[in-house]
Coordinates of C-alpha atoms and ligand atoms in Angstrom, one line a residue:
X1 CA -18.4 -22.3 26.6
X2 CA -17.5 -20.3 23.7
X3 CA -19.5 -17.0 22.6
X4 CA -22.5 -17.1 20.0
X5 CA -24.8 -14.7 18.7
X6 CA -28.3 -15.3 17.9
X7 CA -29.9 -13.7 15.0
X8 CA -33.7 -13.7 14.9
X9 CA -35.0 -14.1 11.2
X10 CA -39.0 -13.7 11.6
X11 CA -40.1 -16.6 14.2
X12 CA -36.8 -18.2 13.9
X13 CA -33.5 -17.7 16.0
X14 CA -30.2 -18.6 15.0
X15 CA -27.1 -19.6 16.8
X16 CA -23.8 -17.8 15.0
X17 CA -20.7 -18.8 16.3
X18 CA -18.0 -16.0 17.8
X19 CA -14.5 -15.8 16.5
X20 CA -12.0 -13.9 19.1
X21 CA -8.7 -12.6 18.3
X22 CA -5.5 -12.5 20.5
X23 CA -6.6 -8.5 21.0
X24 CA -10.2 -9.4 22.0
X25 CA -11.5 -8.2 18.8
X26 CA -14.7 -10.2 18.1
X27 CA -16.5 -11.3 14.9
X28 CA -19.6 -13.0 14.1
X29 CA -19.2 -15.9 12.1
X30 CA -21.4 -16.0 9.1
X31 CA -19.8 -18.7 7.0
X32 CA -22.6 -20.7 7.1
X33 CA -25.4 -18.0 7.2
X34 CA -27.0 -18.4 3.3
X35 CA -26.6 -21.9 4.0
X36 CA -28.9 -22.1 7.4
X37 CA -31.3 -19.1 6.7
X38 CA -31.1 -18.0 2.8
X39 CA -29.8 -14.7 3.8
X40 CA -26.6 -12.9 2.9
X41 CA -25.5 -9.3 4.7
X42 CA -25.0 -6.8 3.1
X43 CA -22.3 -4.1 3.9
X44 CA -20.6 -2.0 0.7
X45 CA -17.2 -0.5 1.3
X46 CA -16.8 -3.6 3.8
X47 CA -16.3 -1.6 6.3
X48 CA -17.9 -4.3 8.8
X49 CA -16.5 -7.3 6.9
X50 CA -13.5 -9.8 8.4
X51 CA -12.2 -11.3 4.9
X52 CA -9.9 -13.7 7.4
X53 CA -8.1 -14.4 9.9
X54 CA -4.4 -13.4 10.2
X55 CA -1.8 -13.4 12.0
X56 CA 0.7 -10.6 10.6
X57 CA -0.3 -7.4 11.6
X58 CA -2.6 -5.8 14.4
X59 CA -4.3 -2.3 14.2
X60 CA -6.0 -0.8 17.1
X61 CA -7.3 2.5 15.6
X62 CA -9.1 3.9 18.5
X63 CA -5.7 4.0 19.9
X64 CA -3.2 4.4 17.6
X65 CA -1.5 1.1 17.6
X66 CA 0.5 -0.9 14.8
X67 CA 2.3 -3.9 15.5
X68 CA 4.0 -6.0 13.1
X69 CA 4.1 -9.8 14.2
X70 CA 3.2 -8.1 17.4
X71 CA 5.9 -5.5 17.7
X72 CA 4.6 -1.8 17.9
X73 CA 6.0 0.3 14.6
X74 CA 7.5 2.4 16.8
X75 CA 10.5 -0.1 17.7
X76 CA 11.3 0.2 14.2
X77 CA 12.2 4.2 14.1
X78 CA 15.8 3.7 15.6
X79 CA 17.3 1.6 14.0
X80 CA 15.6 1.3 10.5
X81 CA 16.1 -1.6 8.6
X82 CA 13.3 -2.3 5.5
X83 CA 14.8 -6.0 4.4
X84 CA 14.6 -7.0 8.1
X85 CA 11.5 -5.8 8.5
X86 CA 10.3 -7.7 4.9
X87 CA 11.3 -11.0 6.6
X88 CA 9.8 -10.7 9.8
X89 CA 6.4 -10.3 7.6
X90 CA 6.4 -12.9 5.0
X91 CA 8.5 -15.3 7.5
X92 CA 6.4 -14.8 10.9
X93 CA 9.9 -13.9 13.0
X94 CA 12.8 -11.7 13.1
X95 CA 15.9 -13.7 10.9
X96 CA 18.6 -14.9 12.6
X97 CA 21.9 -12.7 11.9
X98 CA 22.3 -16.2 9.1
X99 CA 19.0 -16.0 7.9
X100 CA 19.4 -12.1 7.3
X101 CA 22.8 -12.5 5.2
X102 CA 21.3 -15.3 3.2
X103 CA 18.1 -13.4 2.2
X104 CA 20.1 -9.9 1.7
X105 CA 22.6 -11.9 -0.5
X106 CA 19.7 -12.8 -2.3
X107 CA 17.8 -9.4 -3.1
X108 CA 21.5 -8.9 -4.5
X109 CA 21.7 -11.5 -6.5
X110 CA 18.4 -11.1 -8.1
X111 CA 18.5 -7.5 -8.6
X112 CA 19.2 -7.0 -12.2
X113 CA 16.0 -7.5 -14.5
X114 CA 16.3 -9.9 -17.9
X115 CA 17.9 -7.8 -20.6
X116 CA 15.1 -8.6 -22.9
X117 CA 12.7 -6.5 -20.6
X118 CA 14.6 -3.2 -21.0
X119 CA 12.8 -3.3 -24.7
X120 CA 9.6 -3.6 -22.9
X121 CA 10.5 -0.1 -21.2
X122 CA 11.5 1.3 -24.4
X123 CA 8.1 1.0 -25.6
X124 CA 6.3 3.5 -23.2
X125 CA 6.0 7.0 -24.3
X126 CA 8.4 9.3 -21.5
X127 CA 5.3 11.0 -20.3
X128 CA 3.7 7.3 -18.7
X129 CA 2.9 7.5 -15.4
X130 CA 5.3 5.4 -13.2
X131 CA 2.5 3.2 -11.4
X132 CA 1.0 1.9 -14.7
X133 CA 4.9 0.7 -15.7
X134 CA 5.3 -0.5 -12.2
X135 CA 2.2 -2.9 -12.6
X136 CA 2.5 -4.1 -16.5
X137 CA 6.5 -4.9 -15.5
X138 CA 5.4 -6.7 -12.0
X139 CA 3.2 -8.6 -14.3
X140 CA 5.7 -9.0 -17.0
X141 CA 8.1 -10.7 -14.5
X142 CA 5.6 -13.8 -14.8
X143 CA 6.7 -14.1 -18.3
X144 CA 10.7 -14.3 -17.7
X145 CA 10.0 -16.6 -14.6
X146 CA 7.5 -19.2 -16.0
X147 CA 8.9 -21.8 -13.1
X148 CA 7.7 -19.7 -10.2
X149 CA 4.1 -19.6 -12.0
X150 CA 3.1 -23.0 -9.9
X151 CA 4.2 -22.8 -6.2
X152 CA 6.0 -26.0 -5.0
X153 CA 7.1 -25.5 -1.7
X154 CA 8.3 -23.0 0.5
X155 CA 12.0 -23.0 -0.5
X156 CA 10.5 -21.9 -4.0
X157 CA 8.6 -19.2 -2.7
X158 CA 11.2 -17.9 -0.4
X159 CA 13.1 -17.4 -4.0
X160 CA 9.9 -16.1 -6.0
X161 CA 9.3 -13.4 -2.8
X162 CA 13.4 -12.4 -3.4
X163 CA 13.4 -12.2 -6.4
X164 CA 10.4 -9.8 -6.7
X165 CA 11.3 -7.9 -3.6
X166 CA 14.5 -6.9 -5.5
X167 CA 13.1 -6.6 -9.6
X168 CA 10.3 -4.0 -7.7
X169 CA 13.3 -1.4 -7.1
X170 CA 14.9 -1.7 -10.1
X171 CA 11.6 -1.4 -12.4
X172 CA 11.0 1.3 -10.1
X173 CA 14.4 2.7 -10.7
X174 CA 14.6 2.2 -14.6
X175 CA 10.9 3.8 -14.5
X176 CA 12.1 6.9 -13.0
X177 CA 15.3 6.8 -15.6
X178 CA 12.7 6.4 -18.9
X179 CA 10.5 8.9 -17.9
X180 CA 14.1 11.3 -17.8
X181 CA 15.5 10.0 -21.4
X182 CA 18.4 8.3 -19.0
X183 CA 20.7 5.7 -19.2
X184 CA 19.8 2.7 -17.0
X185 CA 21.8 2.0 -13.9
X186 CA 22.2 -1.5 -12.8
X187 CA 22.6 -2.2 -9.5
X188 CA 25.4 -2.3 -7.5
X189 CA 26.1 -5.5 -5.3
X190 CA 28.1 -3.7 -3.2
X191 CA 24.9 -1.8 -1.9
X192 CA 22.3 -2.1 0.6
X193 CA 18.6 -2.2 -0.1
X194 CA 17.9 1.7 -0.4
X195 CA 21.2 3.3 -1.3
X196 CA 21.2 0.6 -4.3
X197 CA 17.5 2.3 -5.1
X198 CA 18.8 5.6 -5.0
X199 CA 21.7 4.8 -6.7
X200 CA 20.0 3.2 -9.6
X201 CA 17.5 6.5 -9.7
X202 CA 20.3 9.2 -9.6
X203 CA 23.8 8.1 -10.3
X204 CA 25.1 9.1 -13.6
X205 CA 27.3 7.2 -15.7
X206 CA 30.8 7.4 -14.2
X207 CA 29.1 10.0 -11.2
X208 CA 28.2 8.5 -8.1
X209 CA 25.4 9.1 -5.9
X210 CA 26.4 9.1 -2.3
X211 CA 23.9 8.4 -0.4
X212 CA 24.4 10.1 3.4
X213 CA 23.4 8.2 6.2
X214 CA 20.1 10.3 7.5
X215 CA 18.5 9.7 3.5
X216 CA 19.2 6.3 3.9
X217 CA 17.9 6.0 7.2
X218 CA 14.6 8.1 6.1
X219 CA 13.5 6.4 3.0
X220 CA 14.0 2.9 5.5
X221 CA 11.5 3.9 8.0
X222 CA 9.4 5.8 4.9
X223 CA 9.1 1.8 3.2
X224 CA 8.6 0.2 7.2
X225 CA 6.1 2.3 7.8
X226 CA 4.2 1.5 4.4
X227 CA 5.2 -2.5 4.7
X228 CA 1.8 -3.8 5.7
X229 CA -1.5 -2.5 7.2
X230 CA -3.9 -5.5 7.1
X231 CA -6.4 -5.9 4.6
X232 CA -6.2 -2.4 3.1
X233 CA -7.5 -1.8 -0.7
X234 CA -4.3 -2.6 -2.3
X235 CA -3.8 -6.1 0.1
X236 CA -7.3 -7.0 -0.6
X237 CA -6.7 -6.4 -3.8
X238 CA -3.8 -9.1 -3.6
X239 CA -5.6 -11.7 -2.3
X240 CA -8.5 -11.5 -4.0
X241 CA -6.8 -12.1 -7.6
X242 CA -4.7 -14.6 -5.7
X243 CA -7.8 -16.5 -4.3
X244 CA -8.5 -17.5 -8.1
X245 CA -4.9 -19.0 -7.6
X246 CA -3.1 -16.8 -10.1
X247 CA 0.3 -16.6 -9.6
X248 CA 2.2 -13.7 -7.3
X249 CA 3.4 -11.4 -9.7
X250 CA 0.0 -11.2 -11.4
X251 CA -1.6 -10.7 -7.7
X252 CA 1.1 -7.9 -7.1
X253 CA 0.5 -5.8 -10.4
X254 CA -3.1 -6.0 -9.4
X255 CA -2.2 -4.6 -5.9
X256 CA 0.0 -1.7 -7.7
X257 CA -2.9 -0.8 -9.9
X258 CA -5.4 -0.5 -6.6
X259 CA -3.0 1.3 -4.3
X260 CA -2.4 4.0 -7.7
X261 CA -5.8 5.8 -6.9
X262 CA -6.1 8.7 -4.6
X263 CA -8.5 7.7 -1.6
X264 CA -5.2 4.8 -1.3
X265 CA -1.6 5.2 -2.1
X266 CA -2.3 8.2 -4.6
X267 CA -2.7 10.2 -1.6
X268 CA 0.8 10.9 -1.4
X269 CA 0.9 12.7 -4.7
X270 CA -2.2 14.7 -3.6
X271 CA -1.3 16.3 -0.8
X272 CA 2.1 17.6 -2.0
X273 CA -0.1 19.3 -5.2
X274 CA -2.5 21.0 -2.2
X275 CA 0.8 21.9 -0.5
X276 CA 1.9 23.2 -3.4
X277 CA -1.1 25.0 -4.1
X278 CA -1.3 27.0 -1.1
X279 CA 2.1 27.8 -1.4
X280 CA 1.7 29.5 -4.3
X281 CA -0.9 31.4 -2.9
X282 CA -3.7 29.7 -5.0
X283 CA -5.7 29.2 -2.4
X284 CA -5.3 29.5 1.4
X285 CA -5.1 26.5 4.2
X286 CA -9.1 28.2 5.6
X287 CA -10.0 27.9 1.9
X288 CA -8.9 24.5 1.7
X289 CA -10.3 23.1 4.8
X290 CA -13.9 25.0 4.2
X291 CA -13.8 23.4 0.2
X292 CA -13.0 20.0 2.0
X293 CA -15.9 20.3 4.4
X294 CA -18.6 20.9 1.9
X295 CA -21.0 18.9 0.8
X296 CA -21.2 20.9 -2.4
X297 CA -17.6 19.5 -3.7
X298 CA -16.1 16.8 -3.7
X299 CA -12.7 18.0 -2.5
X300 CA -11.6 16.2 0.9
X301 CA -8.3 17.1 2.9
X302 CA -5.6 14.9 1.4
X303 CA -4.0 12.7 4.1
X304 CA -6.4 13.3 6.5
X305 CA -8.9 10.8 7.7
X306 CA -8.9 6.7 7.6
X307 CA -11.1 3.4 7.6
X308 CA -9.7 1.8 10.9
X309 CA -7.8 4.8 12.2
X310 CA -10.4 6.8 14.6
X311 CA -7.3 8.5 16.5
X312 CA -4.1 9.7 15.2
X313 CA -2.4 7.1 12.9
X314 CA 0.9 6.0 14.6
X315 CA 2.9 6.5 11.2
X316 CA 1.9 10.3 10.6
X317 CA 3.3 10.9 13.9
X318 CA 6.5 9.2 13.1
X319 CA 7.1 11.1 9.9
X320 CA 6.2 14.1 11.2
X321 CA 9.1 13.7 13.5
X322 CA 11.4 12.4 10.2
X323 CA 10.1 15.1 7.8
X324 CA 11.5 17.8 10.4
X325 CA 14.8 15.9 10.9
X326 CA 15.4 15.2 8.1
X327 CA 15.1 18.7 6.5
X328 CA 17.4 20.1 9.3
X329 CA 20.3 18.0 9.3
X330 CA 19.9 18.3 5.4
X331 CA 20.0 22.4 6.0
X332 CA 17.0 22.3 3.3
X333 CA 13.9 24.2 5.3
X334 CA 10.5 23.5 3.2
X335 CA 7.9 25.6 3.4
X336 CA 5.3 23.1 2.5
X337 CA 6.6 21.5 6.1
X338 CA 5.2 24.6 7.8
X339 CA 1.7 24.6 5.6
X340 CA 1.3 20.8 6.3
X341 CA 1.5 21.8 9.7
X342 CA -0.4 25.0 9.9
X343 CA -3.1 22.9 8.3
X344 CA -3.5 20.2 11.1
X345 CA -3.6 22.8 13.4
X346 CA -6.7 23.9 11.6
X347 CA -8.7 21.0 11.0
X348 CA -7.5 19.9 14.7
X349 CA -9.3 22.4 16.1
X350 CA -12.5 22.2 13.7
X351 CA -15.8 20.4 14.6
X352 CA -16.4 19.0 11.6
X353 CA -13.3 17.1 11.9
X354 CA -12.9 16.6 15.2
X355 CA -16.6 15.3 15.3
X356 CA -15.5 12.7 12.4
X357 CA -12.3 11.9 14.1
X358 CA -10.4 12.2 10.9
X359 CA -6.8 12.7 11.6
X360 CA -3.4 12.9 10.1
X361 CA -2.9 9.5 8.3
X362 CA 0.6 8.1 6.8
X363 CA 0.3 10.2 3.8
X364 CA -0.1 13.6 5.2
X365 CA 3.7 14.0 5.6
X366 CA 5.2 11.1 3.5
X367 CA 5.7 13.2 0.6
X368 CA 7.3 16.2 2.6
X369 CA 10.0 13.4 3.5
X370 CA 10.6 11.6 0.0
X371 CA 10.5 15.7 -1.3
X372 CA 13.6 16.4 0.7
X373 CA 14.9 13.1 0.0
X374 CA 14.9 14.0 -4.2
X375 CA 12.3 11.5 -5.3
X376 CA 10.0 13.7 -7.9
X377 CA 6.7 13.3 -7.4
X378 CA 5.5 11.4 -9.4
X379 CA 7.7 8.4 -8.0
X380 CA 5.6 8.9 -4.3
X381 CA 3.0 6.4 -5.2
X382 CA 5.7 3.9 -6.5
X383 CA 7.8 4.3 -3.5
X384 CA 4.8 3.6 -1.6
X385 CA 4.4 0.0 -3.9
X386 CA 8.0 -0.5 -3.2
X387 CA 6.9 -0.3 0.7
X388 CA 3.7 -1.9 0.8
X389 CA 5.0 -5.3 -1.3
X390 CA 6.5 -7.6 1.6
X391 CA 2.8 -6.8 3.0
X392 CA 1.5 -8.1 -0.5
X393 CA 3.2 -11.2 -0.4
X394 CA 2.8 -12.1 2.8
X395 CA -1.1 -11.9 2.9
X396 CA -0.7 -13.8 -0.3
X397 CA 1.7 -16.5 0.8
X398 CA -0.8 -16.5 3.6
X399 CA -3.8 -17.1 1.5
X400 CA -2.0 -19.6 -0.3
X401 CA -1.3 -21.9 2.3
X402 CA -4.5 -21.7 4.4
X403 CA -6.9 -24.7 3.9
X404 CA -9.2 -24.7 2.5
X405 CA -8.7 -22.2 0.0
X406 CA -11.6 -21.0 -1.9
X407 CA -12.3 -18.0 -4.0
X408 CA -13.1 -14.8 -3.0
X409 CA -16.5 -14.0 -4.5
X410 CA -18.9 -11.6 -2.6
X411 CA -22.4 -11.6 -3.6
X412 CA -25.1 -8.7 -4.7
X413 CA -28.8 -8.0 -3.6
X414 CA -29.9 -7.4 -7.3
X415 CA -32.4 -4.4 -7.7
X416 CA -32.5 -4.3 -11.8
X417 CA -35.6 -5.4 -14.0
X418 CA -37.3 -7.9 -13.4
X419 CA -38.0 -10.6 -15.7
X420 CA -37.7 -8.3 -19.6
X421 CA -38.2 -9.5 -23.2
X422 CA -35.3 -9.5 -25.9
X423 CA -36.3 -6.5 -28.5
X424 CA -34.9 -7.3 -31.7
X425 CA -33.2 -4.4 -33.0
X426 CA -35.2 -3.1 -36.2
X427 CA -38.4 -2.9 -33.6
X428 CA -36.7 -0.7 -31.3
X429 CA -37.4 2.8 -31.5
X430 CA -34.7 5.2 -32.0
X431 CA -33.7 7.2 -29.2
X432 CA -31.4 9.5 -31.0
X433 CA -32.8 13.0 -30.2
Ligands
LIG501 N1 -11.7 15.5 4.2 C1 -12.9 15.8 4.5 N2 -13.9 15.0 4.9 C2 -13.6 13.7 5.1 C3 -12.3 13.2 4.9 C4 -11.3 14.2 4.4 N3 -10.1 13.8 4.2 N4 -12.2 11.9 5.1 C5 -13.5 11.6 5.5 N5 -14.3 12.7 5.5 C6 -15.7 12.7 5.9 C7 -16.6 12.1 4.9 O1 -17.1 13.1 4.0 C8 -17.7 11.6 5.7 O2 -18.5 12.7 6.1 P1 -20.1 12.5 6.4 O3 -20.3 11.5 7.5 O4 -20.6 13.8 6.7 O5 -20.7 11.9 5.0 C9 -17.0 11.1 7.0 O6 -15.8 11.9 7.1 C10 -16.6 9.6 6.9 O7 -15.9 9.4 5.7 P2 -15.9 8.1 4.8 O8 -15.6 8.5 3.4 O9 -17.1 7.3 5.1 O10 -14.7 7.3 5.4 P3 -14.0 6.1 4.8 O11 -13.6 5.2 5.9 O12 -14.9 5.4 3.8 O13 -12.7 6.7 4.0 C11 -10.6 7.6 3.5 C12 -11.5 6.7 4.4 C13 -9.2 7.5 3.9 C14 -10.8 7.1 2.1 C15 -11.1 9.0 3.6 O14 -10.9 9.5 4.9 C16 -10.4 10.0 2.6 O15 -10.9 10.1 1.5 N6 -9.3 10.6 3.0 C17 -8.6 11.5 2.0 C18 -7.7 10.6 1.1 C19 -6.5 10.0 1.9 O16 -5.8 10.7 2.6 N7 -6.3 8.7 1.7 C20 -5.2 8.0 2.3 C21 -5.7 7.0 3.3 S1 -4.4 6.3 4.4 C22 -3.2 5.5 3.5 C23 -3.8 4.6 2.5 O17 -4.7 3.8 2.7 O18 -3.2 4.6 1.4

């Protein structure tokens, strides 16, 4: 017989049933718990909320595990390969070597955006932060692609998840060119996923960028490692517009816009400035761990610390290994390499983190990697869009096609005024001092 939990509510006991994942991580199910007892829970931040099931990825943070489709992210460091890695997600399997040629030729096909939206560009001053033209061009996409905007079938979607896979590098790309006063570059069909990015970022009319193998190989594992992580912020994000049933571009520019702020994907950007800070002497790395323990500000240590992670996250480790490889085949030592690391030697060592089991997360060395790679900084957060997307669409697809769909809509314990007359507003006083 299967597991239940009973819940005593004053003299009367409930029966909840128990939902187990392949893992042997457990949940109380509470669909029907308002229904049976009047009762909602009640848990802000959701930290103790399952919003579903699923099936694509699987964290274990006491131990440090990510598997994608149930293969550990570390199987993916050797041989990087981000538009392999975007299938397995959204489809549920690794393509066949047919499968992979067909899906590549189609991120090549779609890559170049509708003429008309290089105007919509044009109107942004240089100084707008990349992220907030990343999500008003995802959305914009809905616009130029009106027959995506009701989901047929699957052969549809496979298009509508191409298509958008592809645009996001280029808007990323013609972003990055804006906020320069650059020529656009289109993309080249004769590229791969990343070089094509880098080459629409920094090739100059009639000059090339060559992109050497160990970049190329870097800024892969940089978007593999970033590709999904369950129902983070940004992914819950995702599926909660898309619960209403709006459409996937709308759903992704909502994701962009929640994975921009700094406790999420804006991390990036913070920890290079605090790297930067202490290398200009500013402050030192005991200063900034002592400002990041007290309760008297409201400074933390970027990248340090996570939700589901309670031992060290599996993707810091790996780019901690990339960040140093990368800078020395490069022949580019960076400083900030050496403070990153003289700073988790710190907080390693201190109670007050060791006590909270805050470590390293993915963005503690991300940035030191896209640095030496030649993406300015304030293309991180975008790079980690670019990333985190076939994670996006998959939950979404996901969502989509699990019956029966409803809408995600949490409730509230209200504790405002009770029941209050309307004051008309020549018999209210005035309450300007
Ligand atoms: N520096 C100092 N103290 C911290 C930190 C930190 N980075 N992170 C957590 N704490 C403390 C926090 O003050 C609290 O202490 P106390 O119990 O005394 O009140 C305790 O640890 C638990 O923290 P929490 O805020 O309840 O943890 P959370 O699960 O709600 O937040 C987090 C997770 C990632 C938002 C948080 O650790 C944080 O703000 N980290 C810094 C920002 C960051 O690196 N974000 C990237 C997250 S990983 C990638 C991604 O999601 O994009």
């Amino acid at each position: 017989m299967s597991e239940t939990a009973t819940l005593s509510l004053g003299d009367r006991s409930y029966e909840l049933p128990v939902s187990v994942g392949t893992e042997g991580e457990c949940a109380i199910d509470i669909r029907e718990l308002r229904g049976r007892t009047g009762y909602i829970t009640l848990d802000p931040g959701y930290a103790n909320t399952g919003s579903c099931l699923s099936d694509i990825t699987f964290i274990d943070g006491d131990r440090g595990v990510l598997r994608y489709r149930g293969i550990p992210i570390e199987q993916f460091g050797s041989d990087p390969n981000f538009v392999e890695v975007a299938w397995l997600l959204i489809f549920g399997r690794l393509p066949s070597p047919e499968e992979y040629r067909c899906f590549a030729a189609d991120l090549t096909a779609h890559a170049n955006l509708d003429e008309g939206m290089k105007y919509h560009f044009e109107g942004f001053p240089r100084s707008a932060p990349p992220m907030a033209i990343l999500s008003a061009m995802i959305n914009a996409l809905s616009c130029f692609y009106p027959e995506y905007l009701e989901l047929e079938d699957d052969v549809t979607f496979r298009m509508m998840a191409a298509r958008l896979i592809s645009k996001i590098r280029t808007i990323a790309a013609y972003s990055y060119r804006h906020s320069k006063g650059q020529p656009y570059i289109y993309p080249d069909p004769k590229l791969r996923y990343v070089p094509n990015l880098l080459h629409m970022m920094f090739s100059q009319p009639y000059v090339e960028y060559e992109c050497e193998d160990v970049v190329r190989d870097a800024l892969n594992l940089v978007l593999i490692l970033h590709a999904d992580h369950e129902q983070n912020c940004s992914t819950s994000t995702v599926r909660m517009v898309g619960s209403s049933q709006a459409n996937l571009f709308a759903s992704c520019a909502a994701g962009v816009c929640a994975l921009w702020g700094p406790l999420h994907g804006g991390a990036n950007v913070e920890v290079l400035r605090m790297l930067e800070d202490i290398h200009r002497g500013n402050v030192t790395p005991e200063d900034y761990v002592r400002r990041a323990k007290s309760k008297d500000s409201r400074a933390r240590l970027m990248g340090f610390g996570h939700r589901v992670y309670k031992s060290f996250d599996p993707r810091a480790k790996m780019l901690s290994v990339v960040a140093e490889r990368l800078l020395m085949t490069l022949g580019k030592p960076d400083p900030l390499l050496d403070i990153a690391r003289k700073l988790e030697e710190i907080a390693l060592e201190d109670p007050y983190f060791v006590e909270r089991k805050l470590y390293p997360n993915v963005d503690f060395y991300s940035g030191i990697v896209l640095r030496a790679i030649g993406i300015p900084i304030n293309m991180f957060t975008v790079m980690f869009a670019i990333g985190r997307l076939p994670g996006w669409i998959a939950h979404w697809w996901k969502q989509i096609r699990t019956q029966p769909g409803r809408i995600n809509r949490p409730r509230q314990i209200y504790t405002g005024n009770g029941l209050t007359d309307y004051v008309p507003m020549a018999e209210r006083e005035s309450n300007v001092g």
